[in-house]
Coordinates of C-alpha atoms and ligand atoms in Angstrom, one line a residue:
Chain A
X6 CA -19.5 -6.8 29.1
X7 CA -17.6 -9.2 26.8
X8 CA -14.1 -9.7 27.8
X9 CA -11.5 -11.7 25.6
X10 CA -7.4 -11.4 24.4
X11 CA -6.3 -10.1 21.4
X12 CA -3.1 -10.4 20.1
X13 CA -2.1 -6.9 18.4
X14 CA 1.3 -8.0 15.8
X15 CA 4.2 -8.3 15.8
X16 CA 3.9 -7.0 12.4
X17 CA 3.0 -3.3 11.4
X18 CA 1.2 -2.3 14.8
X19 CA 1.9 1.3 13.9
X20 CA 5.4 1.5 12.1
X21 CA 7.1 -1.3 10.2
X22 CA 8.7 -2.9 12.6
X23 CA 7.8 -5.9 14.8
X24 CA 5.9 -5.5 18.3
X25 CA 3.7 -8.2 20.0
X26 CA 1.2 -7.5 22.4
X27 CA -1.1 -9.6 24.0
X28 CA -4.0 -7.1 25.0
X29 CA -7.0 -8.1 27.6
X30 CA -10.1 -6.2 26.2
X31 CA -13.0 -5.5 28.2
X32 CA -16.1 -4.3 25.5
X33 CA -13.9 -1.7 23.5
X34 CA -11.7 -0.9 25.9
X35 CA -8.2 -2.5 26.9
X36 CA -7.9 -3.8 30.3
X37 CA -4.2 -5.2 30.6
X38 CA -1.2 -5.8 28.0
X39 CA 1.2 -8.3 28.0
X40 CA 4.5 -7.5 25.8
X41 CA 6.4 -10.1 24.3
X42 CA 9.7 -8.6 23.1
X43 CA 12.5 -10.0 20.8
X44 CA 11.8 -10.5 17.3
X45 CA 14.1 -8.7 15.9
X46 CA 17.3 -9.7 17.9
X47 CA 20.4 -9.5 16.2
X48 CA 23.3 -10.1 18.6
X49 CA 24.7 -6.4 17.9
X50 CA 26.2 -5.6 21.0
X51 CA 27.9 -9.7 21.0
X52 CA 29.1 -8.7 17.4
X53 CA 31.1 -5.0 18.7
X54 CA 33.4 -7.4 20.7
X55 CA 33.9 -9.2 17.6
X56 CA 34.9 -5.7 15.3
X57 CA 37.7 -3.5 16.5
X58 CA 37.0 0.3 17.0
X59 CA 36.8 1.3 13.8
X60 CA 34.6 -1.0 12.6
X61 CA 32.3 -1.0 15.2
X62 CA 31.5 3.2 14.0
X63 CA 29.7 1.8 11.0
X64 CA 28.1 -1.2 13.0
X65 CA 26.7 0.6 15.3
X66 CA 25.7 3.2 13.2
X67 CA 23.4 0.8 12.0
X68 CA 21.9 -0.1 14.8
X69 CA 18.6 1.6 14.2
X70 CA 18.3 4.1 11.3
X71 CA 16.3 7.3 13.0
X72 CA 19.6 7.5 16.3
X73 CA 21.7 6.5 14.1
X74 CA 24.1 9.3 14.9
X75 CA 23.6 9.1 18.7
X76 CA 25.1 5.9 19.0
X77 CA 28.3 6.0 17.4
X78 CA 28.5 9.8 19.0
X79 CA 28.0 7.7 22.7
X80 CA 30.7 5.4 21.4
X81 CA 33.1 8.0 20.0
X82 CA 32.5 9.4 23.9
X83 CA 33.3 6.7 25.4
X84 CA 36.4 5.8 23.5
X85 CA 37.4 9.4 24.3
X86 CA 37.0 8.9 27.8
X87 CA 38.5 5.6 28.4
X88 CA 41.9 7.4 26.2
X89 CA 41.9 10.8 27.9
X90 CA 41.7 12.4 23.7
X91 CA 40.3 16.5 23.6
X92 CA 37.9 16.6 21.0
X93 CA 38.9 19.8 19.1
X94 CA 36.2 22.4 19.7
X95 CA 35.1 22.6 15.9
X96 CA 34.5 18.8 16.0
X97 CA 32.0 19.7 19.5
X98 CA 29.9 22.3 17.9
X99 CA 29.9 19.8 14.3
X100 CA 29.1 17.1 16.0
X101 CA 26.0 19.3 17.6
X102 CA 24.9 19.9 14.5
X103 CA 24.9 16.6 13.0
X104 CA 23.0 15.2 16.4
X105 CA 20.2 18.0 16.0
X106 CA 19.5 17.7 12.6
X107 CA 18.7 13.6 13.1
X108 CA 16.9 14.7 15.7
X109 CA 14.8 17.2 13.4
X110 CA 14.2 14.4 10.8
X111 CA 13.5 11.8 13.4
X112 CA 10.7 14.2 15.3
X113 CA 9.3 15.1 12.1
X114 CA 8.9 11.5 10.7
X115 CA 7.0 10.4 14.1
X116 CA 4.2 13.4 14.0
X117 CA 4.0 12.2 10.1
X118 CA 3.3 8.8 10.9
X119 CA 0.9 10.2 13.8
X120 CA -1.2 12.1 11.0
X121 CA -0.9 9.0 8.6
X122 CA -2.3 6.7 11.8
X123 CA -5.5 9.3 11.9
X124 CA -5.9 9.0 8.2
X125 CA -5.0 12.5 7.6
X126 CA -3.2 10.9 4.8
X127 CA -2.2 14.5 2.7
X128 CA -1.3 16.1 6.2
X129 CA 1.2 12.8 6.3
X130 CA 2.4 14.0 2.7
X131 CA 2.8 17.5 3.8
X132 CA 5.0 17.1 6.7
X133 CA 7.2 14.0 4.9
X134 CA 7.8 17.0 2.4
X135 CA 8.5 19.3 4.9
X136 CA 11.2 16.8 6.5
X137 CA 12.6 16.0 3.3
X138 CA 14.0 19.7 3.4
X139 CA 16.3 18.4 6.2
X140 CA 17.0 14.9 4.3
X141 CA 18.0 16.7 1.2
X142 CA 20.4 18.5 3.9
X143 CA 21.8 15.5 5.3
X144 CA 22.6 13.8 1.9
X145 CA 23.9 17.4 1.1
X146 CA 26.3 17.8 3.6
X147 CA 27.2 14.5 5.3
X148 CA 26.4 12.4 2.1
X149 CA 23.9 10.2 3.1
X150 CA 20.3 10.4 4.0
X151 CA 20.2 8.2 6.9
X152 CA 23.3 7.5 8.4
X153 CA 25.6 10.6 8.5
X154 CA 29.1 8.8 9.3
X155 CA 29.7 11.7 10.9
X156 CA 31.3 10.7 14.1
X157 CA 34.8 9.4 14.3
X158 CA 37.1 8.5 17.4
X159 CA 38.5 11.8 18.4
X160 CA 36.4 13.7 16.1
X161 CA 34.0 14.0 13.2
X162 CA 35.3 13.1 9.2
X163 CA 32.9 15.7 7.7
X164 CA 33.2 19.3 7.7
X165 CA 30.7 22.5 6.7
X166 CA 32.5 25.2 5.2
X167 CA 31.5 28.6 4.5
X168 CA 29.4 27.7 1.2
X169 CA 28.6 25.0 3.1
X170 CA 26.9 27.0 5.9
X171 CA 25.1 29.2 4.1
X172 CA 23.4 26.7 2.1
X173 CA 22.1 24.8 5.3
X174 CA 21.1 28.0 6.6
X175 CA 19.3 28.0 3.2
X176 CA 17.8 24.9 4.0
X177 CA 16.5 26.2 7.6
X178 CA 15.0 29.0 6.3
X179 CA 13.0 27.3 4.2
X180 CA 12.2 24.7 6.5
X181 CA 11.3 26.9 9.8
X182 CA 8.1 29.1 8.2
X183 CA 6.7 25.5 6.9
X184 CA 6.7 24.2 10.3
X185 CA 6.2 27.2 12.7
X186 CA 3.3 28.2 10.0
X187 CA 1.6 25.6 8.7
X188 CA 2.4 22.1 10.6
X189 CA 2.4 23.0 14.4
X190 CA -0.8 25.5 14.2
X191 CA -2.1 22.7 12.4
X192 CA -1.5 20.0 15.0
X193 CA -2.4 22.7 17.3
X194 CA -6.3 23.4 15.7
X195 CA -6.8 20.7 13.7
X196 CA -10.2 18.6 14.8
X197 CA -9.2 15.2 13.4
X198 CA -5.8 15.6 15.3
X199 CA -7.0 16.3 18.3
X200 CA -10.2 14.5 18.5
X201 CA -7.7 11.2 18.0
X202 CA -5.1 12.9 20.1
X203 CA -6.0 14.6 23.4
X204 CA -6.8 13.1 26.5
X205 CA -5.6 9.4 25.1
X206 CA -2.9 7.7 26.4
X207 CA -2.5 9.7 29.4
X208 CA 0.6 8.7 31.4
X209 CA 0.9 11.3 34.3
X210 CA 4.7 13.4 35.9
X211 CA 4.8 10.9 38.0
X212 CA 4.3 7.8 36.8
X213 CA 7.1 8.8 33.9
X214 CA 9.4 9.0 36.8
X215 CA 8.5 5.5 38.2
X216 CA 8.7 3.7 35.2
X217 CA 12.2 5.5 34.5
X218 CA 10.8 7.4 31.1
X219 CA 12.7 9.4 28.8
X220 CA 12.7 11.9 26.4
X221 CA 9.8 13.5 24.7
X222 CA 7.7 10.8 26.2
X223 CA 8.5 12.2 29.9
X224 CA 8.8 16.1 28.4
X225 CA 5.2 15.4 27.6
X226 CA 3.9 14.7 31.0
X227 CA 5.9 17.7 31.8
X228 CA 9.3 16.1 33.5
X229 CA 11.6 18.1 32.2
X230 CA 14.5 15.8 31.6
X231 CA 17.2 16.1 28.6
X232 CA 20.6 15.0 28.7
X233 CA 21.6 18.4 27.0
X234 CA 21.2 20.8 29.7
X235 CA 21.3 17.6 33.2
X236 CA 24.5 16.3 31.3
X237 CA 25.7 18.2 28.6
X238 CA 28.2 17.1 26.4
X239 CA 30.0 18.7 23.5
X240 CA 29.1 21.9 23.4
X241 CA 25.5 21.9 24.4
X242 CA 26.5 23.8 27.8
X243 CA 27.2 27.0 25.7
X244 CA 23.9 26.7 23.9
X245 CA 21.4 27.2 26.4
X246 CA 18.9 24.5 25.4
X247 CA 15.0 25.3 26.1
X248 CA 13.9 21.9 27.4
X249 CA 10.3 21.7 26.1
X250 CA 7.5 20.6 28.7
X251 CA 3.7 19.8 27.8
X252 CA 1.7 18.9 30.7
X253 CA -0.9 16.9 30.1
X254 CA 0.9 13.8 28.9
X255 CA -1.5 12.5 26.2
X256 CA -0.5 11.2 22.4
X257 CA -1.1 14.7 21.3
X258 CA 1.5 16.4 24.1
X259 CA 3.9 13.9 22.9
X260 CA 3.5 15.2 19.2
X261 CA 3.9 18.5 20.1
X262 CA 7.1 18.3 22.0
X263 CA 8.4 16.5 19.2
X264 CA 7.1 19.5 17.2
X265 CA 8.7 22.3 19.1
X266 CA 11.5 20.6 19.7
X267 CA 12.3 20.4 15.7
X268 CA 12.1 24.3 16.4
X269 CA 14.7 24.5 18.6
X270 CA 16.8 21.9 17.0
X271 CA 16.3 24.4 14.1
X272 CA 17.4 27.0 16.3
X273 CA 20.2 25.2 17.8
X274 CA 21.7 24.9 14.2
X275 CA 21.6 27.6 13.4
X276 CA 23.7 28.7 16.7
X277 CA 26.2 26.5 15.9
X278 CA 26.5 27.1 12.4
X279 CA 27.5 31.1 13.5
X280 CA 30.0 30.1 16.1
X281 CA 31.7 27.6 14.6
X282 CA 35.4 27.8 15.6
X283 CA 38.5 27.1 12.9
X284 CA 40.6 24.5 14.2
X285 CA 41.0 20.9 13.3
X286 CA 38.6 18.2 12.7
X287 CA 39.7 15.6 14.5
X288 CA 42.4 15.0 17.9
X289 CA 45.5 13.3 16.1
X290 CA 45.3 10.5 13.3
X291 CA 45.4 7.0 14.9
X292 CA 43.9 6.7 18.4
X293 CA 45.4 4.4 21.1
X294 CA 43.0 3.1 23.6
X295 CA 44.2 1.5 27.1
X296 CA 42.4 -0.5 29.1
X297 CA 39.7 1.5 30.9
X298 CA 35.9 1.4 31.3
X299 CA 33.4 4.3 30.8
X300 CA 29.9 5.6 30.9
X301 CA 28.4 8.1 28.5
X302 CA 25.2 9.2 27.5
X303 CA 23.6 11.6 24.9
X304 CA 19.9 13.1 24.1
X305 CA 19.1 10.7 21.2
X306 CA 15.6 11.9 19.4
X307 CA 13.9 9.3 21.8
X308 CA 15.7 10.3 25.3
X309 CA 18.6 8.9 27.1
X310 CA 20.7 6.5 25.6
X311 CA 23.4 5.4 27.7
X312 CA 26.4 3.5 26.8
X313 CA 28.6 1.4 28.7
X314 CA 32.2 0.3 27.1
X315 CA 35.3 -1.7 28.0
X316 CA 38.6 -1.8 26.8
X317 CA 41.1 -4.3 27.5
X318 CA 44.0 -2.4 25.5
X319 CA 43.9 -4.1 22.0
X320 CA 41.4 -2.5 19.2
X321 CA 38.9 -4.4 19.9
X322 CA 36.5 -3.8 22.3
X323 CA 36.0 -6.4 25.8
X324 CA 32.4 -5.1 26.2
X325 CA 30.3 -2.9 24.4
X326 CA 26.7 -2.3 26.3
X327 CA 23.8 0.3 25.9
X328 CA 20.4 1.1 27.1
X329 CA 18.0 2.6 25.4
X330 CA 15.0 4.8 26.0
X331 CA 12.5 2.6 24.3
X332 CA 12.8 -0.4 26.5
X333 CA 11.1 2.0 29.2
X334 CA 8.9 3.9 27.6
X335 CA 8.1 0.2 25.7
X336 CA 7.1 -1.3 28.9
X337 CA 5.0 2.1 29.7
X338 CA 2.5 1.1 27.2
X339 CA 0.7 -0.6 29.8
X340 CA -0.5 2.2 31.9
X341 CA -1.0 4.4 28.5
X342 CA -3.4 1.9 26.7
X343 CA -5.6 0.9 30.0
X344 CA -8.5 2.2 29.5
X345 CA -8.4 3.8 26.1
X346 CA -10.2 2.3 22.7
X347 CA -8.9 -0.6 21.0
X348 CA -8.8 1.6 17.8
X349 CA -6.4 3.9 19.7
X350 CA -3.7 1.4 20.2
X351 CA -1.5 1.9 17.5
X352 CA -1.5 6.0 18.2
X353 CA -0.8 4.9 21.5
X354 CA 2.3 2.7 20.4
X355 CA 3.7 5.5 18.1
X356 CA 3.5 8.2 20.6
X357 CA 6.6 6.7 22.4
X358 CA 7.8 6.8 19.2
X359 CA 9.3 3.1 20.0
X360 CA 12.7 2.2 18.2
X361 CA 12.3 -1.6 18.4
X362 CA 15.8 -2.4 16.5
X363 CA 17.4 -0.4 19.1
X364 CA 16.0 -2.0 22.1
X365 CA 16.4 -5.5 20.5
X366 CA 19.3 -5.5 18.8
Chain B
X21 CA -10.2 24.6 6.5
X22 CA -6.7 25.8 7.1
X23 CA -5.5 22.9 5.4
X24 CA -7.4 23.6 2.2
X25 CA -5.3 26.6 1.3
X26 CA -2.0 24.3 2.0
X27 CA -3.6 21.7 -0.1
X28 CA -3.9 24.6 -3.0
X29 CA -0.6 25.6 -2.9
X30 CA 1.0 22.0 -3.2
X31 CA -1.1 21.1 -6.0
X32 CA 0.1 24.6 -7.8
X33 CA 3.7 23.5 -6.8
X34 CA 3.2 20.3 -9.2
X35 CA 5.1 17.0 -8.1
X36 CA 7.8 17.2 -5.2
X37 CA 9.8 14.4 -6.6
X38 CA 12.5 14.3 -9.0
X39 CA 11.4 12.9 -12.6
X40 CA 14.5 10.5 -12.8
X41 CA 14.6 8.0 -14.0
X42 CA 13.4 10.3 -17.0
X43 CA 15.1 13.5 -16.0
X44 CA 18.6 14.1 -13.9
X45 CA 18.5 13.3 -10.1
X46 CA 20.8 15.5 -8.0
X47 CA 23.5 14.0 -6.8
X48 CA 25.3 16.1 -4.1
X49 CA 28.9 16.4 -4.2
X50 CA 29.7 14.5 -0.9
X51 CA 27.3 11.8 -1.9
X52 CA 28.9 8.6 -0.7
X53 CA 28.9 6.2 -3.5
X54 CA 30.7 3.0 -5.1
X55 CA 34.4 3.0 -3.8
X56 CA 37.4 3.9 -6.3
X57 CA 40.8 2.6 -6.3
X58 CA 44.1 4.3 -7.6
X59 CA 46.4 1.7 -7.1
X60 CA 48.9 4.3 -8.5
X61 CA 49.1 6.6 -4.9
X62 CA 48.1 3.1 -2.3
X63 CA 51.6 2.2 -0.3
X64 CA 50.0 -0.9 0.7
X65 CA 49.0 -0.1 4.6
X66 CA 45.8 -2.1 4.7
X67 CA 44.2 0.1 7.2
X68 CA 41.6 0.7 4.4
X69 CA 41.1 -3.2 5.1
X70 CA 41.2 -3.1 8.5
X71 CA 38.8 -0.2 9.5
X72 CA 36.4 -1.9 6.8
X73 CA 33.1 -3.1 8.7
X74 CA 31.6 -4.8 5.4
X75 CA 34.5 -6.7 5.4
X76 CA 34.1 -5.5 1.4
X77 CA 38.1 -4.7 1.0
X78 CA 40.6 -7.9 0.5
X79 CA 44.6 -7.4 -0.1
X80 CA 46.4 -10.4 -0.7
X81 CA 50.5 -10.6 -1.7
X82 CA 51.4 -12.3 -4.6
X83 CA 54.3 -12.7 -6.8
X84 CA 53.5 -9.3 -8.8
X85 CA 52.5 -7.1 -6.1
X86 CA 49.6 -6.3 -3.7
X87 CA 46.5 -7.2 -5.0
X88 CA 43.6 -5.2 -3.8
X89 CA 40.1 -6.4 -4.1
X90 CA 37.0 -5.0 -3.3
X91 CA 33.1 -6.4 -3.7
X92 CA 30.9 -3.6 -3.7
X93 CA 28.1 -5.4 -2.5
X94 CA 29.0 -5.8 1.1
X95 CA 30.3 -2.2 1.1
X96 CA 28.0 -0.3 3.1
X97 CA 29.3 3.2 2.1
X98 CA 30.7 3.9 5.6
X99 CA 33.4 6.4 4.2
X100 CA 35.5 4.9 6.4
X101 CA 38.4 3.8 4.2
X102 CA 38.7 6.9 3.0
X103 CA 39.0 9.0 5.9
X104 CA 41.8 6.3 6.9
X105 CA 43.6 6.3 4.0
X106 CA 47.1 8.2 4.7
X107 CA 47.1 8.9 0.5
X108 CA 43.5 9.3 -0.2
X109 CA 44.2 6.5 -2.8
X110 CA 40.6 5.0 -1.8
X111 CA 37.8 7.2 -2.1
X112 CA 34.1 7.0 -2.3
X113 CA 32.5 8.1 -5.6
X114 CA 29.3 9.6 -6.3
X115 CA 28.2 7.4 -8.7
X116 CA 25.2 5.7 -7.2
X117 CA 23.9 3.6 -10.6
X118 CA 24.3 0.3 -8.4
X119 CA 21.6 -1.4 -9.7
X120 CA 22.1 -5.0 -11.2
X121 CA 20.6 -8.1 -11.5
X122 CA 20.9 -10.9 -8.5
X123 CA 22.7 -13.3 -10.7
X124 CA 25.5 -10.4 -11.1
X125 CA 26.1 -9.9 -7.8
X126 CA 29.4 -12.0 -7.4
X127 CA 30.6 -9.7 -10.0
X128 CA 30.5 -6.7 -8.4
X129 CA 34.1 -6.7 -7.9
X130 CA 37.3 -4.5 -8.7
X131 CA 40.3 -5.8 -8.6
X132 CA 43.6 -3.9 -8.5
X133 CA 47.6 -4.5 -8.7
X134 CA 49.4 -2.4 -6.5
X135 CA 52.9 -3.4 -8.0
X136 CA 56.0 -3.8 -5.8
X137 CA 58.7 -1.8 -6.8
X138 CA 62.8 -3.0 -6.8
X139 CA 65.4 -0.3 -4.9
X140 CA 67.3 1.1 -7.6
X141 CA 70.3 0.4 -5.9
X142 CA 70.2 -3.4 -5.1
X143 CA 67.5 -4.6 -6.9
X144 CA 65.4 -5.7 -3.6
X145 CA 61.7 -6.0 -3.4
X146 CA 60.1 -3.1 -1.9
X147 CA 56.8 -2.3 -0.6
X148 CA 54.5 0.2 -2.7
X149 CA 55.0 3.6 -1.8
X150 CA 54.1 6.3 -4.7
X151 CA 54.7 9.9 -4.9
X152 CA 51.3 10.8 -2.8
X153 CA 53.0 9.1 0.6
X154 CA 56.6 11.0 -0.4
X155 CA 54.5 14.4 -0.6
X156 CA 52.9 13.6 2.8
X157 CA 56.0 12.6 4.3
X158 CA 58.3 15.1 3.4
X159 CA 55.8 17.7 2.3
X160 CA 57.3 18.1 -0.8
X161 CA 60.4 16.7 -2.9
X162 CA 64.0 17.3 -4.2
X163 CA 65.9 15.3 -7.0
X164 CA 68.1 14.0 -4.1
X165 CA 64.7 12.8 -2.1
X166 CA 63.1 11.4 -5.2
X167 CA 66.2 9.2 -5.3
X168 CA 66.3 8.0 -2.2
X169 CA 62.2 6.8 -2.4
X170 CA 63.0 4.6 -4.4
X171 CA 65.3 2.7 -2.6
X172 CA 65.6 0.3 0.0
X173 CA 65.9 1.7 3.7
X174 CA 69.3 -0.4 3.3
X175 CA 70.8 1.7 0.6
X176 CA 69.5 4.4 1.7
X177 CA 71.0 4.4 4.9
X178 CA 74.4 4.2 3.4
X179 CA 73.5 7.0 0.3
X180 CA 72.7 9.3 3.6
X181 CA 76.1 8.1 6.0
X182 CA 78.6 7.0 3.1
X183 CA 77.8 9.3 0.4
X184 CA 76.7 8.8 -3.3
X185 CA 79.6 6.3 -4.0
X186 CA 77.0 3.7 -3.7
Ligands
SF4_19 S1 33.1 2.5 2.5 FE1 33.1 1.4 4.4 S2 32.3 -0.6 3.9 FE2 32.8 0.4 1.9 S3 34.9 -0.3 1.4 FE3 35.1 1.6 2.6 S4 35.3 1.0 4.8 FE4 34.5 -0.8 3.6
SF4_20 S1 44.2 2.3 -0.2 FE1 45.0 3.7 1.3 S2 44.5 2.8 3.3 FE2 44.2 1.2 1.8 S3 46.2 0.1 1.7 FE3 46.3 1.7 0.1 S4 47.2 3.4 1.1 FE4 46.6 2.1 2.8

């Protein structure tokens, strides 16, 4: 058998953004990968101790497009933290909402780009139509289509009121029947799918654990991780997430977490929407941080993502630092691809649903 | 095929996007669009400026007043400046017909006078303060109150201890 490198990027290896592998191939198959990272380096994190606290929402909002509401809702945490501020309780169960339905849109958009990787190219149509129920919603409600601007320190700076509600609601309804009906039994049946799908890119329970995996990537090798019920924070502890498990821990598990997970997220919404509590929007008008450090972390669409801050009592933060789940479930690649088709490798890549301009920023 | 039947039904539904630019796109009402400026209800706090992460909003003092600027090309719709605003004098529009041509793009600038206004007593030069930061102040105004705004934290000290005989 013929063995020889191939370099796979760093541009378009599955989604358009840059990765660069260096992949041993033995025939057809892969034998070893070699990852070089750091193409798409920015200097964010330098740049946060550069911005005061304000500014830093937006920049870090734009730290990648498909969290972009995890991050500053880590931040706003922290902040929170460090200055001992209550959230009001209307702000918790908003700022749930606006986390679940990124996380909705983010799922969705992966298991698109799944079908689109196939060449199922009108399945790829169907469920970007289906997702841009919730994209409408977003730019509906929060007035953008990517990056909500939801979060504030002490609170959110949007707010859903009764006409509000019903029409997102609206939106869910419509959204649901297409999913739960058409897409998932779909993904679930569909011989393209899972001819691509099953049984490739296996990464087993506990090799997820060893590698220090995250979110849907572990939930599909059936570790049964989220932030929202280990953690919880804002009001996920009332809301009795279902943490969604597949076990066999192939490309295809992976999609369908994703999947099911949208469900939930639906669900979730929907929770919060009936519950929601009258009461202010925010703790107070102009924050005032001490000095202080903290650690918080949130379920972002692609697992844990941790942030570290510190404060040194002016507006501007001494250190802002985060980790996200990518730059494990990146480095996991290698013990997913071994083995499986050259042809495969991009599937494999967007399984983990990578986030490169969060890991590199 | 299961999916034939989906495949039916989207091509009875016709085309999912909107026809713009030849028929109306919708533009939600909290769309966040190209700043405005009421340089009528601004009192001249600069937090707008200093929560701005574009670094889009300038104020600078001159002879005439408190000139605001703004260059909506490094304004990244944040919404930031408005939630900050005391007065809501800056707010975010939802007019999203930014389009223009590269060699315009310096131009994409408003620029507002926010004038200074003299206390009606002894003639000094105050900072901006319109009726919006009175009504958020006070919650609501009286003749006497009204009076007072408009005068210098000097005169009106002594309109509140000495009296009117100022
Ligand atoms: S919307 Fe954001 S970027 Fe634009 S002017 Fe306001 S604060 Fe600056
Ligand atoms: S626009 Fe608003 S925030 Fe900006 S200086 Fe004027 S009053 Fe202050």
């Amino acid at each position: 058998m013929k063995s020889f490198d191939m370099p796979v990027g760093p541009l378009h290896v599955s989604l358009e953004e840059p990765m660069y592998f260096r992949i041993h191939v033995e025939g057809e198959q892969v034998a070893g990968i070699e990852i070089t990272a750091g193409h798409v380096h920015r200097g964010i994190e330098y740049l946060t101790a550069k911005r005061n606290i304000y500014q830093n929402l937006a920049l870090i909002e734009r730290v990648c497009s498909l969290c972009s509401n995890s991050h500053p809702q880590a931040y706003c945490m922290g902040l929170e933290k460090i200055a001992g501020i209550e959230v009001p309780e209307r702000a918790q169960y908003l700022r749930v909402i606006a986390d679940e339905i990124k996380r909705a849109a983010s799922n969705m958009f992966n298991v698109a780009i799944l079908a689109h990787i196939v060449g199922f190219e009108s399945l790829f149509m169907h469920v970007m139509e289906a997702r841009e129920i919730m994209q409408d919603t977003k730019e509906t409600v929060f007035g953008n289509r990517m990056d909500l601007a939801a979060n504030v320190i002490g609170g959110v700076k949007f707010d859903i009121d009764e006409a509000g509600a019903a029409y997102v609601i609206g939106q869910l309804n419509r959204l649901e029947p297409i999913l739960v009906k058409e897409i998932i039994p779909l993904y679930e049946t569909n011989a393209s799918i899972l001819s691509r799908t099953r049984g490739v890119g296996v990464i087993n329970r506990e090799q997820c654990i060893d590698y220090g995996l995250m979110g849907p990537v572990a939930r599909g090798s059936g570790y049964a991780y989220d932030v929202r019920t280990a953690a919880p924070y804002a009001v996920y502890d009332r809301l009795d997430v279902e943490v969604i498990t597949y076990p066999d821990g192939d490309v295809w598990s992976r999609a369908m977490v994703r999947l099911r997970e949208v469900v939930e997220a639906i669900r979730l919404m929907r929770l919060c929407l009936r519950e929601l509590p009258e009461g202010p929007l925010t703790a107070g008008p102009l924050p005032f941080i001490p000095a202080g450090e903290a650690i918080t972390k949130v379920e972002a669409p692609r697992g844990e993502l941790i942030y570290y801050l510190k404060t040194d009592g002016t507006d501007i933060p001494a250190r802002v630092k985060w980790r996200v789940p990518t730059y494990m479930n990146w480095d996991a690649l290698e013990v997913m691809m071994v083995g499986d088709r050259i042809s495969d490798i991009p599937l494999i890549v967007n399984s983990i649903d990578p986030c490169i301009s969060c890991t590199e920023r | 095929m299961a999916f034939l039947k989906i495949l039916l039904d989207n091509l009875r539904k016709g085309p999912a996007t909107e026809a713009f630019p030849f028929g109306e796109a919708t533009t939600p009402d909290a769309y966040r669009g190209k700043v405005t400026f009421d340089e009528t209800s601004c009192v001249g706090c600069n937090m707008c400026e200093h929560v701005c992460a574009g670094g889009a909003i300038r104020f600078s003092e001159k002879e005439d007043g408190l000139h605001f600027l703004i260059w909506h090309n490094t304004c990244i719709s944040c919404g930031l400046c408005a939630h900050y605003c005391p007065t809501k004098a800056i707010k975010l529009s939802n007019n999203w017909h930014l389009s223009h041509l590269q060699e315009e793009k310096y131009e994409q600038v408003d620029h507002a006078v926010v004038p200074y206004r003299e206390c009606t007593s002894c003639g000094k030069r105050l900072q901006p303060g319109g009726p919006m930061l009175h009504q958020l102040a006070f919650k609501g105004a009286n003749p006497r109150s009204e009076r007072l705004m408009n005068m210098c934290p000097d005169c009106r000290r002594k309109v509140s201890y000495i009296g009117e005989a100022v």
